[in-house]
Short mmCIF file of C-alpha atoms in Angstrom, two decimals:
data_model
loop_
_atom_site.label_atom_id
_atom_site.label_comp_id
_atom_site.label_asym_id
_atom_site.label_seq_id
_atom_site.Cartn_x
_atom_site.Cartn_y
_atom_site.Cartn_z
CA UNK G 131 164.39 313.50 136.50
CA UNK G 132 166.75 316.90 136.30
CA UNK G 133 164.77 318.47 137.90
CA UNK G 134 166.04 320.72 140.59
CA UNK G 135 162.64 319.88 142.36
CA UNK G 136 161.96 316.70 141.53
CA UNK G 137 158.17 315.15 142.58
CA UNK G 138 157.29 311.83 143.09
CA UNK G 139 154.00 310.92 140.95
CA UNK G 140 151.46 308.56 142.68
CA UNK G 141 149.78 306.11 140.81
CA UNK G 142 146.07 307.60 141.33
CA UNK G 143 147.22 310.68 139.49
CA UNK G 144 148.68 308.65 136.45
CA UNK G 145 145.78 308.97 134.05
CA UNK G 146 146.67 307.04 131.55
CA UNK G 147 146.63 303.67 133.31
CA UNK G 148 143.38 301.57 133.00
CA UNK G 149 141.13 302.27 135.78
CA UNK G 150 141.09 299.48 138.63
CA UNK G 151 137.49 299.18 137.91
CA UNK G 152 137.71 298.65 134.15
CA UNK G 153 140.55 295.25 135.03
CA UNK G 154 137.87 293.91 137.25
CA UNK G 155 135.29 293.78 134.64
CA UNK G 156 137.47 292.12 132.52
CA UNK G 157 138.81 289.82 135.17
CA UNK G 158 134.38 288.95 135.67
CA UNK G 159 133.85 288.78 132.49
CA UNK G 160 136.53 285.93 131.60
CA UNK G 161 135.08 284.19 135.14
CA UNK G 162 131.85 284.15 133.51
CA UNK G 163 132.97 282.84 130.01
CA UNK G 164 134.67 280.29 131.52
CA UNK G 165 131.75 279.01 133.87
CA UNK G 166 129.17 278.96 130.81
CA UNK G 167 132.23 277.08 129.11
CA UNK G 168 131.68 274.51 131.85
CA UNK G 169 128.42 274.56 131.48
CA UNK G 170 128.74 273.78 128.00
CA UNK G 171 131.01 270.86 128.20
CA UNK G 172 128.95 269.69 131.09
CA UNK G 173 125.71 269.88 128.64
CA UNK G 174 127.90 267.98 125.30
CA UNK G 175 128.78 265.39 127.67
CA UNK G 176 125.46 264.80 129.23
CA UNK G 177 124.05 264.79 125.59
CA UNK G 178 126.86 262.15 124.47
CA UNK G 179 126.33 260.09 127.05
CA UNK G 180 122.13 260.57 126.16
CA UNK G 181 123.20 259.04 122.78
CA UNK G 182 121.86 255.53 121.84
CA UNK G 183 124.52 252.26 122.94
CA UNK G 184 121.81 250.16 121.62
CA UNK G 185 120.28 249.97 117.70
CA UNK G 186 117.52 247.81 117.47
CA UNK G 187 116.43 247.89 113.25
CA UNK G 188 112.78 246.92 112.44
CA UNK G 189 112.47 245.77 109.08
CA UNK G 190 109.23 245.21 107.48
CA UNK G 191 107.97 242.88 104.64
CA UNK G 192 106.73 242.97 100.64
CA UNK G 193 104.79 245.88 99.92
CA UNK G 194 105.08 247.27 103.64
CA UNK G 195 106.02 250.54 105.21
CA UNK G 196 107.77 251.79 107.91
CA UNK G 197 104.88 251.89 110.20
CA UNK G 198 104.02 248.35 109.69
CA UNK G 199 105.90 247.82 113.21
CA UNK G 200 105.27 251.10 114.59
CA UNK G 201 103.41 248.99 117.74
CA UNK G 202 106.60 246.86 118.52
CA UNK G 203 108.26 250.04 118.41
CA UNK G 204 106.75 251.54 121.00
CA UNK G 205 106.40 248.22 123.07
CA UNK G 206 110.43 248.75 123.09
CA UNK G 207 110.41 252.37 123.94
CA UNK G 208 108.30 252.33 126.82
CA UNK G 209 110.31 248.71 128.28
CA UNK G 210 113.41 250.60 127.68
CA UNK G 211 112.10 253.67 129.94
CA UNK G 212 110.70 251.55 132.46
CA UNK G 213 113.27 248.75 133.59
CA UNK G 214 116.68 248.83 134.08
CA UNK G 215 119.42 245.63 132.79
CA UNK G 216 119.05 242.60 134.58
CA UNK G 217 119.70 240.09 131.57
CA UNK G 218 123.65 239.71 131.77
CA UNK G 219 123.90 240.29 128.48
CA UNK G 220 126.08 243.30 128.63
CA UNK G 221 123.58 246.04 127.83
CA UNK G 222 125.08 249.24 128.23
CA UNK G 223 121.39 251.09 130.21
CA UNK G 224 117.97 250.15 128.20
CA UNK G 225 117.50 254.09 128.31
CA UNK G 226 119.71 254.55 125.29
CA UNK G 227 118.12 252.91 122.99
CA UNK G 228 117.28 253.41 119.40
CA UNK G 229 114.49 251.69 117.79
CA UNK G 230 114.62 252.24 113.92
CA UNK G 231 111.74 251.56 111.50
CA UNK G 232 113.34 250.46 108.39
CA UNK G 233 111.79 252.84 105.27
CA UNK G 234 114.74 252.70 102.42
CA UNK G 235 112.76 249.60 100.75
CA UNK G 236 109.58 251.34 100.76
CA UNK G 237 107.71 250.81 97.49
CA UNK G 238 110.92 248.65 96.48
CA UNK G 239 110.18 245.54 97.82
CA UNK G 240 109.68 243.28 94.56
CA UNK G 241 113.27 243.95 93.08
CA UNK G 242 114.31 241.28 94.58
CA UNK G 243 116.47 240.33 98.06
CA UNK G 244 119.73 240.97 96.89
CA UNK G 245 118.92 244.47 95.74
CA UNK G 246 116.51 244.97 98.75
CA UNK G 247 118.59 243.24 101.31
CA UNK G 248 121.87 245.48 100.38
CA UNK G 249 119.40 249.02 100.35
CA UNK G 250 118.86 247.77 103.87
CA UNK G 251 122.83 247.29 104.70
CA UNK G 252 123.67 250.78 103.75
CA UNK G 253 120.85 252.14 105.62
CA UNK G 254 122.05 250.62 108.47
CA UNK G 255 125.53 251.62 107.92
CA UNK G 256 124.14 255.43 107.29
CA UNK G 257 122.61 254.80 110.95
CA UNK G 258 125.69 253.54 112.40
CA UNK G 259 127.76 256.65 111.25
CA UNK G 260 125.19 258.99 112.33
CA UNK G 261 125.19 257.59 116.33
CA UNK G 262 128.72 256.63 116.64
CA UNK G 263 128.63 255.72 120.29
CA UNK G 264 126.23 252.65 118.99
CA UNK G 265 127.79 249.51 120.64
CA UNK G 266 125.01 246.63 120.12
CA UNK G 267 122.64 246.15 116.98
CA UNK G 268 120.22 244.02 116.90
CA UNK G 269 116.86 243.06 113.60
CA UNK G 270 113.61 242.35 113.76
CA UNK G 271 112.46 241.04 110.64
CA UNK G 272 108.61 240.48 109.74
CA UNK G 273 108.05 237.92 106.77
CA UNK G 274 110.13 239.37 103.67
CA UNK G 275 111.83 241.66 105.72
CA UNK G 276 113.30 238.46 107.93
CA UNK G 277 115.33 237.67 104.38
CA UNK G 278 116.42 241.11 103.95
CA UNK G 279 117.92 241.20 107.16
CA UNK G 280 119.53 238.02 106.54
CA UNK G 281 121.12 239.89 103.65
CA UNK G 282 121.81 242.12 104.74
CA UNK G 283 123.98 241.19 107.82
CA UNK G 284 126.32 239.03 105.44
CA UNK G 285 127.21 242.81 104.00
CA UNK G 286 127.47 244.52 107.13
CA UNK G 287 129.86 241.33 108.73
CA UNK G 288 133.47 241.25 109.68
CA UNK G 289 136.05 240.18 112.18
CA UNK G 290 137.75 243.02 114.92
CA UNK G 291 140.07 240.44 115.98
CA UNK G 292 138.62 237.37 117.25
CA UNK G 293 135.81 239.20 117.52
CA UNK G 294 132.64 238.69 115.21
CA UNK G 295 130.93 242.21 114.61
CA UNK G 296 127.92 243.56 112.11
CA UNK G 297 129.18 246.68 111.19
CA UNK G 298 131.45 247.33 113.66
CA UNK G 299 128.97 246.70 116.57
CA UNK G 300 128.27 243.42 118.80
CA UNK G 301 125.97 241.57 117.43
CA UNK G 302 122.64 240.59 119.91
CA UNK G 303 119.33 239.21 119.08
CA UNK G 304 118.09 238.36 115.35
CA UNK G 305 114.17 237.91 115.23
CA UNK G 306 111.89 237.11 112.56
CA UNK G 307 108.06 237.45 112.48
CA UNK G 308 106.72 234.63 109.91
CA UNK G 309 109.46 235.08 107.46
CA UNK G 310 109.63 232.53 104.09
CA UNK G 311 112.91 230.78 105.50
CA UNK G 312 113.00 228.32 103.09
CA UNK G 313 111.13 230.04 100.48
CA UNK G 314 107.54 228.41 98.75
CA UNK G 315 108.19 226.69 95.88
CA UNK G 316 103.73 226.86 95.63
CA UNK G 317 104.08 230.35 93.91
CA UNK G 318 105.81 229.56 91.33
CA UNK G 319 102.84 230.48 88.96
CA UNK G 320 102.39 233.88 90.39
CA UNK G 321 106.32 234.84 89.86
CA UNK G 322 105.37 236.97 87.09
CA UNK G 323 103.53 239.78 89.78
CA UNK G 324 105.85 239.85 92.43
CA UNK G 325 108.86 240.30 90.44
CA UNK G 326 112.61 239.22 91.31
CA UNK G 327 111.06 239.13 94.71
CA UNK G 328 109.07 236.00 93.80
CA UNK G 329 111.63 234.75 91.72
CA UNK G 330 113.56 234.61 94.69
CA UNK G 331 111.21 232.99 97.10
CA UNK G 332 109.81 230.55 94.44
CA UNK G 333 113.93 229.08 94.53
CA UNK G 334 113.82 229.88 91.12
CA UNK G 335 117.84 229.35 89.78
CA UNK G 336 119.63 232.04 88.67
CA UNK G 337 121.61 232.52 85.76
CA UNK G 338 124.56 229.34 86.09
CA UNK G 339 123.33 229.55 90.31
CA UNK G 340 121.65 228.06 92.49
CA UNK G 341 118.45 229.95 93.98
CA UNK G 342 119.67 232.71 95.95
CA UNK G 343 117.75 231.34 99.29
CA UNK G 344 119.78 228.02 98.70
CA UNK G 345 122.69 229.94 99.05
CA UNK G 346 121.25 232.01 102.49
CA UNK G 347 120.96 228.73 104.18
CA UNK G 348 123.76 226.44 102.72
CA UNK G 349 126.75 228.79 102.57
CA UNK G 350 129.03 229.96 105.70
CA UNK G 351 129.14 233.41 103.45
CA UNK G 352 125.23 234.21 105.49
CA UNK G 353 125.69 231.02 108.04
CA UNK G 354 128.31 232.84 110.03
CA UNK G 355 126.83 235.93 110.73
CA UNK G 356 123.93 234.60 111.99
CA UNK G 357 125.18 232.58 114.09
CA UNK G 358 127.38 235.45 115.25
CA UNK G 359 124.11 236.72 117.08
CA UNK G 360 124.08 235.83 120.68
CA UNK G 361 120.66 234.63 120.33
CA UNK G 362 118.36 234.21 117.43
CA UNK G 363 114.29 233.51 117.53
CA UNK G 364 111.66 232.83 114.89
CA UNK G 365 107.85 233.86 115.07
CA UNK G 366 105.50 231.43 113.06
CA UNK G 367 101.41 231.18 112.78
CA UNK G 368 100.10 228.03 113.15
CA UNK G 369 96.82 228.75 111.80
CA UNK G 370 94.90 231.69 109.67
CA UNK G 371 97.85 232.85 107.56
CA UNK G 372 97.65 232.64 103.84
CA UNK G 373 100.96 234.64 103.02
CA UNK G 374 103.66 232.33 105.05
CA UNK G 375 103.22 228.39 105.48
CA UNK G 376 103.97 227.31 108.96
CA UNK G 377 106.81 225.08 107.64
CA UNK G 378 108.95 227.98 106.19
CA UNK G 379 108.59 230.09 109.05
CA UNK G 380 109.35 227.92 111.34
CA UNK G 381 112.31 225.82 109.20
CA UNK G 382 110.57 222.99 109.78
CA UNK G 383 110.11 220.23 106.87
CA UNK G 384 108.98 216.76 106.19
CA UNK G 385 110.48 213.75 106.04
CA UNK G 386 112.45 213.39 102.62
CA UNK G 387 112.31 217.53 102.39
CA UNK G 388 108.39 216.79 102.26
CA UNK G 389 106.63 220.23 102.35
CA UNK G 390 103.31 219.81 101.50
CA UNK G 391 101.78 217.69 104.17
CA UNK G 392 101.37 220.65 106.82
CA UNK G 393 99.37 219.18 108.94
CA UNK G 394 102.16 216.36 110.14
CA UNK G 395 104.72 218.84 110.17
CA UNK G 396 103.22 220.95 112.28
CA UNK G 397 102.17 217.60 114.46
CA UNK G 398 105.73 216.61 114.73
CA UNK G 399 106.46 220.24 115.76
CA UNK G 400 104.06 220.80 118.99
CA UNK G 401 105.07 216.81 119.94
CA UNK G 402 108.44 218.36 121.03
CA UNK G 403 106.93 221.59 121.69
CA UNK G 404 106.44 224.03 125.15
CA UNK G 405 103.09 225.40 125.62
CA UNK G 406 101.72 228.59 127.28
CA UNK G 407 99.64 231.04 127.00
CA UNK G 408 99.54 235.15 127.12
CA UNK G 409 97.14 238.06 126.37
CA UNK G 410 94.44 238.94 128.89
CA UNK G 411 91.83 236.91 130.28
CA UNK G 412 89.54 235.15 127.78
CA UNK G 413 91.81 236.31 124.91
CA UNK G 414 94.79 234.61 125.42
CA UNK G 415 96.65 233.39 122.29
CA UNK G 416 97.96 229.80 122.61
CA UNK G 417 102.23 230.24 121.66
CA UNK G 418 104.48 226.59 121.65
CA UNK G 419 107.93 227.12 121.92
CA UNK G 420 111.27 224.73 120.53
CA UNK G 421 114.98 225.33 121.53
CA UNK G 422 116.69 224.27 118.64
CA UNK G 423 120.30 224.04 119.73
CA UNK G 424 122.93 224.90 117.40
CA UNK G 425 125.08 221.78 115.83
CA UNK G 426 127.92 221.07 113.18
CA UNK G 427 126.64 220.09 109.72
CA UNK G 428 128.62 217.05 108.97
CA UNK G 429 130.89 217.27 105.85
CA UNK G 430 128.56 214.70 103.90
CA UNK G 431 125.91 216.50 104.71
CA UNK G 432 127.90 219.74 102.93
CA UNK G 433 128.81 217.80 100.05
CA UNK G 434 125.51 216.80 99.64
CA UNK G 435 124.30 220.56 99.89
CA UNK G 436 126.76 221.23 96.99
CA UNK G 437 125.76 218.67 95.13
CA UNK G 438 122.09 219.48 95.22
CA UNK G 439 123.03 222.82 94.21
CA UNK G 440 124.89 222.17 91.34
CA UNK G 441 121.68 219.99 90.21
CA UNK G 442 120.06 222.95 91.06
CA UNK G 443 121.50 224.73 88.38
CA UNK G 444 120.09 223.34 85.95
CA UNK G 445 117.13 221.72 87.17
CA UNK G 446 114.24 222.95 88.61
CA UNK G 447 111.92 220.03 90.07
CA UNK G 448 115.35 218.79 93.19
CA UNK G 449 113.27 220.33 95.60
CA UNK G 450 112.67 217.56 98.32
CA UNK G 451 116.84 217.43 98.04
CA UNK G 452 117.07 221.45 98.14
CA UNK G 453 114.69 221.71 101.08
CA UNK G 454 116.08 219.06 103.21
CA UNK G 455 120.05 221.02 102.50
CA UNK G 456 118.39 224.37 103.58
CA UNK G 457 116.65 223.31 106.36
CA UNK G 458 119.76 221.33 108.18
CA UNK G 459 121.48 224.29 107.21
CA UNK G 460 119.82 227.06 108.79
CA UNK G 461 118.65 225.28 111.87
CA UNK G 462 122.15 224.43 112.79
CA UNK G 463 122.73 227.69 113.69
CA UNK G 464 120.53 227.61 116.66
CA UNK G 465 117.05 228.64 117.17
CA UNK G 466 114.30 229.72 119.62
CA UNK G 467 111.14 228.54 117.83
CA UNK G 468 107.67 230.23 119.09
CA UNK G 469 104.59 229.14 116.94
CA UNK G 470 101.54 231.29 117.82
CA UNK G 471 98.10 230.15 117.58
CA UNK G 472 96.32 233.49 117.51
CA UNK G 473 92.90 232.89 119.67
CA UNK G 474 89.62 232.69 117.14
CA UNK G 475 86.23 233.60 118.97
CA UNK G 476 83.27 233.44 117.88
CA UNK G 477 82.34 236.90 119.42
CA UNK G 478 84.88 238.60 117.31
CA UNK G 479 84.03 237.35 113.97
CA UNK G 480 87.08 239.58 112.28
CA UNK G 481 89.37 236.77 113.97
CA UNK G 482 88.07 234.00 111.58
CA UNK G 483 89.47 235.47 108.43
CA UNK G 484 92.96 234.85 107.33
CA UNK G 485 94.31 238.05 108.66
CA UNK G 486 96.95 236.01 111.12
CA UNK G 487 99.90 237.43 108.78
CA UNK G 488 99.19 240.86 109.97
CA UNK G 489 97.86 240.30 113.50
CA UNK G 490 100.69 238.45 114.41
CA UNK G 491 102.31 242.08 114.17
CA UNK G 492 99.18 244.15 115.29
CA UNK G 493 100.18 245.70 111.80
CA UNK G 494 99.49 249.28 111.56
CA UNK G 495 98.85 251.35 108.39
CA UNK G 496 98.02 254.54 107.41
CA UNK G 497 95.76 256.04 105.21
CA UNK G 498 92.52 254.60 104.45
CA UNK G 499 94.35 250.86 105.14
CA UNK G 500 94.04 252.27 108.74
CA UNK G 501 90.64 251.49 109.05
CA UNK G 502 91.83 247.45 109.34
CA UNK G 503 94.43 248.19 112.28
CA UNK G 504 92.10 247.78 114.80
CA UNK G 505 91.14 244.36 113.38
CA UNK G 506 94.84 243.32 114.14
CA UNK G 507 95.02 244.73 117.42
CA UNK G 508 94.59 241.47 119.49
CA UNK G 509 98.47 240.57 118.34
CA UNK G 510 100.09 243.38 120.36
CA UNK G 511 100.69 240.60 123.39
CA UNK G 512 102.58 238.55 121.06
CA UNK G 513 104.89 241.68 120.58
CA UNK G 514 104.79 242.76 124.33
CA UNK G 515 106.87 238.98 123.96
CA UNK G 516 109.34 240.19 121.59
CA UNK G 517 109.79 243.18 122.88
CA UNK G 518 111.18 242.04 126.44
CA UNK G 519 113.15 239.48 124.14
CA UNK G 520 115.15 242.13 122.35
CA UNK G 521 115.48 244.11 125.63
CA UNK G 522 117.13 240.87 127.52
CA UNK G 523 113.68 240.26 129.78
CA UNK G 524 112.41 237.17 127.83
#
C-alpha cells in the first residue's frame, strides 16, 4: 500500500483462494445429497403408506398351530390384491392388509381361557405397536380359539371418547368357525385330560364363581366389546363333527335351556333358516343362514342371569337355567348365523368320517399330520365365504 509503485493484484493471480472449480464440486455435490435426500423421503413415505391400515388376527383352536388357517390366510391375501373397497365400511385400500396367524398359544392351549385368551391380548397388542398406522382389527376364531378371542377383546377394550375401540383401533368383523359358545357340559368326565381348558368348557364353577363361560355371555364386562364390532358371524356344522355340537356353535338351545335333543334344535334352526349353496359343480356344500338381530336383555331377564349364577356357585347340576342365561345373553348382541352342511359322496369315501371339525377350515398341518390336509380340502369354499366377509364383499 506505500508503495511508491503500487500494483493492483487480480484475482486469477491470488493463489491462495479456492479454485472456481473446486466451489463447483462442492456446490454438485450438496445438489446431489440433497436429491438422494428426496429420494429417500420419497421411498419412507411410500413404505409408510405400504404399511398395513387393516389387522385381521386368525386364531386357532385346542392343540392347534399357527398353520391351522394358513388356507383362509391366503384366501384374504389374494382378495385383498385383487379388488378394491366397495363395502362402505370405511376400509382404508384392501392392499394394506395384514393377515396374522395367531402362534403365542401354541402347545398352551389346555391352561385354560383366561390364561390363553390374555397370551392372545398381548400378542395382539405386541402387533399393534409394531404397525402403528393399523386403523381396523378384526378375529377369526376357529372352535377354542373363538373363546380366546372373546377374551381376549374384553382386555384389549376401551373408550376414545364416545368411541368404542379394541386396542386403540376400530373394531370390524368378529368370526368364529364352530366355536363351544356355550360350552358342553357332556365332557365333564374327560376334564381331567384337557386341563383348565376343559374345566372351562365343561362350566365347571370356579373357586366362590360362576363358570368362567357364564360370565363371557352374561356380563357387559365381554358383552360390550362384542357388540362393539360392526358386524359379528358364527360358522357351525350341521353334521359330521364330533368336537363341537351344532347347538353351541351356533348359540342355539332348547326349550327350557334343553341341550341334548339336537336333532329339534337344529329343526327349529333351518325352519327360520336361508338356504344356498357354494363350491363347484357336483360338490357344492349346502350352508343355511339366520340374521339374529341384536336386542336389549330385559332387567328380569338379568336378574335372573345373576341369580342362576349365584346358584351356580355352589351347584353344579342348574344347567337348563345357566344355558338358557347364556344363550339370551350372547345372541342379543347380534349375529349372522351360517350352518354348513359339508357335502358327503359316496365317491369320496374320506367325506363320511367325522372329519367336518377340520374341513370346515380345510385345516392344514405340517409334519406327518400333513398327509390328512388333502382330506379337508373340499372346505376351502366355505372359507372363500369368510374371506370376502372379513374383506367387506359378503
Amino acid at each position: 500500500l506505500f508503495s511508491p509503485h503500487p500494483r493492483i493484484i487480480m484475482a486469477s493471480e491470488a493463489t491462495d483462494w479456492p479454485a472456481q472449480e473446486a466451489l463447483k464440486a462442492r456446490r454438485d455435490g450438496l445438489k446431489a445429497r440433497i436429491e438422494k435426500l428426496k429420494e429417500r423421503k420419497k421411498a419412507a413415505e411410500a413404505a409408510q403408506e405400504a404399511e398395513p391400515h387393516y389387522l385381521i388376527v386368525l386364531c386357532h383352536g385346542l392343540s392347534g398351530t399357527a398353520n391351522d388357517l394358513n388356507y383362509l390366510k391366503r384366501a384374504i391375501d389374494n382378495l385383498a390384491t385383487a379388488t378394491t373397497p366397495s363395502s362402505g365400511e370405511g376400509l382404508p385400500g384392501f392392499r394394506r392388509v395384514l393377515v396374522h396367524g395367531s402362534s403365542c398359544n401354541v402347545g398352551k392351549t389346555f391352561e385354560g381361557v383366561e390364561a390363553a385368551g390374555l397370551r392372545l391380548a398381548e400378542e395382539v397388542l405386541s402387533l399393534v405397536e409394531t404397525f402403528p398406522r393399523l386403523q381396523q382389527i378384526s378375529f377369526v376364531g376357529h372352535s377354542l380359539g373363538g373363546l380366546l378371542a372373546r377374551y381376549a377383546i374384553a382386555v384389549l377394550y376401551h373408550k376414545e371418547g364416545d368411541a368404542e375401540r379394541v386396542c386403540s383401533l376400530d373394531p370390524l368383523y368378529f368370526v368364529t368357525t364352530v366355536s363351544p359358545h356355550l360350552g358342553e357340559p357332556n365332557i365333564k368326565h374327560v376334564t381331567a385330560v384337557l386341563g383348565q381348558t376343559g374345566h372351562d368348557i365343561a362350566l365347571l364353577p370356579r373357586v366362590s364363581e360362576p363358570p368362567l363361560l357364564f360370565q363371557l355371555c352374561t356380563t357387559r364386562t365381554f358383552l360390550d366389546p362384542l357388540a362393539a364390532f360392526k358386524r359379528r358371524r358364527l360358522y357351525s356344522n350341521v353334521q359330521g363333527d364330533t368336537m363341537v355340537p351344532f347347538w353351541t356353535a351356533a348359540i342355539e338351545i332348547g326349550e327350557n335351556g334343553d341341550h341334548n335333543d339336537g336333532a329339534r334344535i337344529l329343526g327349529r334352526f333351518t325352519a327360520k333358516a336361508t338356504r344356498y349353496e357354494i363350491g363347484e359343480r357336483g360338490c357344492e356344500h349346502e350352508l343355511m343362514t339366520f340374521e339374529q338381530e341384536a336386542f336389549t336383555v330385559p332387567e328380569d331377564s338379568e336378574a335372573a342371569a345373576s341369580s342362576a349364577a349365584s346358584q351356580l356357585v355352589a351347584l353344579t347340576n342348574a344347567v337348563p337355567s345357566q344355558l338358557t342365561a347364556m344363550a339370551q345373553g350372547l345372541n342379543s348382541v347380534g349375529w349372522s348365523k351360517v350352518a354348513v352342511k359339508l357335502r358327503v359322496s359316496l365317491w369320496r369315501p374320506h367325506t363320511w368320517l367325522p372329519l367336518a371339525h377340520a374341513r370346515l377350515i380345510a385345516n392344514e398341518r405340517k409334519g406327518l399330520l400333513s398327509l390328512i390336509s388333502s382330506l379337508l380340502e373340499d372346505g376351502q369354499p366355505v372359507m372363500d365365504d369368510l374371506a370376502k366377509y372379513v374383506l367387506g364383499q359378503g
